[in-house]
XYZ file of C-alpha atoms in Angstrom:
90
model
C 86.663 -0.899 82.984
C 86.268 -4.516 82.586
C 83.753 -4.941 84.578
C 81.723 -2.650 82.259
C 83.068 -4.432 78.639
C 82.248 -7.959 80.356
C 78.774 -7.266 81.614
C 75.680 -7.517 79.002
C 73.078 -4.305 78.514
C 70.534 -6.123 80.890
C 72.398 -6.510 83.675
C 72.650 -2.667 84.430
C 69.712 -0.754 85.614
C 68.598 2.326 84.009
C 70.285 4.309 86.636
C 73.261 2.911 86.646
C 73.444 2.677 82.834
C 72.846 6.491 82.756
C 75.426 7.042 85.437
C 78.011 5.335 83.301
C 76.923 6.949 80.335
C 76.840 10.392 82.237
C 80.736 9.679 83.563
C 81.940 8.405 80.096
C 81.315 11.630 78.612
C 81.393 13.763 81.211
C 85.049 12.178 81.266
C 85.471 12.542 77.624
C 83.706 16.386 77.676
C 86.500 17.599 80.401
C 89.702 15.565 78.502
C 88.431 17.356 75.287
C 88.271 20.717 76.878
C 92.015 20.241 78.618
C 93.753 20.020 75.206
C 92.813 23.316 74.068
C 94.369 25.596 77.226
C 96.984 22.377 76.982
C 98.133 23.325 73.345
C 97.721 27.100 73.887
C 100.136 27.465 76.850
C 102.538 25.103 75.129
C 102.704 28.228 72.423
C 102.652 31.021 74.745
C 105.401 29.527 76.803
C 107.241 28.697 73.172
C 106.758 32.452 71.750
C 107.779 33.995 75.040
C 111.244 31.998 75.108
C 111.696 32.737 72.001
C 111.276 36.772 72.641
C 113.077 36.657 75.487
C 115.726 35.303 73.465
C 115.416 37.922 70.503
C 115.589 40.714 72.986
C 116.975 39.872 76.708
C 116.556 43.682 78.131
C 112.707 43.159 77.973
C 112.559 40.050 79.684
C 110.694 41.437 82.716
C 107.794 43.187 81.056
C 107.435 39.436 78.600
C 107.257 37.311 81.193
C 104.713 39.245 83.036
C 102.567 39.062 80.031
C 103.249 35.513 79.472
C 101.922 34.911 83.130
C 99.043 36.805 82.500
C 98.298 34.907 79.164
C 98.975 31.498 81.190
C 96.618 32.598 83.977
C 93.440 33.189 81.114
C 94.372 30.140 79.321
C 94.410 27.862 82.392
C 91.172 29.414 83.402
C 89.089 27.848 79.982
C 90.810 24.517 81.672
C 89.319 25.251 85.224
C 85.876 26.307 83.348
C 86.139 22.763 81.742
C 86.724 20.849 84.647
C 83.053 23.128 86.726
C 81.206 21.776 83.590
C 82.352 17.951 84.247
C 82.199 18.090 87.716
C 78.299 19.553 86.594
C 78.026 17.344 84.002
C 78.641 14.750 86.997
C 76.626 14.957 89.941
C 73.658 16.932 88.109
């Protein structure tokens, strides 16, 4: 990252300007789309505690839901991260 903040606009090429450019945001795109699934299985794991707590007897049938919420939330993460790794190398 220095090297980047100490050099001057001319003394990158187009191509590599647009590489760093692309990698910044492509960077920025996939931390952006991680806090979403990030915040939402915080909650679900939160709520599903908290049920379990409320009513112990149907622990079994909450936690397989909370898997299966975990598993669909993870996958907008993993749907992030195939649009940086696009974002990247295309």
């Amino acid at each position: 990252m220095e090297i980047a903040q100490q050099a001057t606009p001319g003394d990158f090429t187009a191509d590599e300007a647009k590489s760093i450019a692309g990698a910044s945001g492509a960077g920025a795109a996939y931390g952006l789309a991680a806090i979403g699934p990030g915040i939402g299985i915080g909650y679900l794991v939160g709520q599903a505690v908290q049920a379990i707590a409320r009513q112990p007897e149907a622990a079994g049938q909450v936690q397989t839901t909370m898997f299966l919420g975990i598993a669909f939330t993870e996958a907008l993460a993993l749907i992030g991260f195939v649009v940086f790794i696009l974002l990247k190398f295309v």
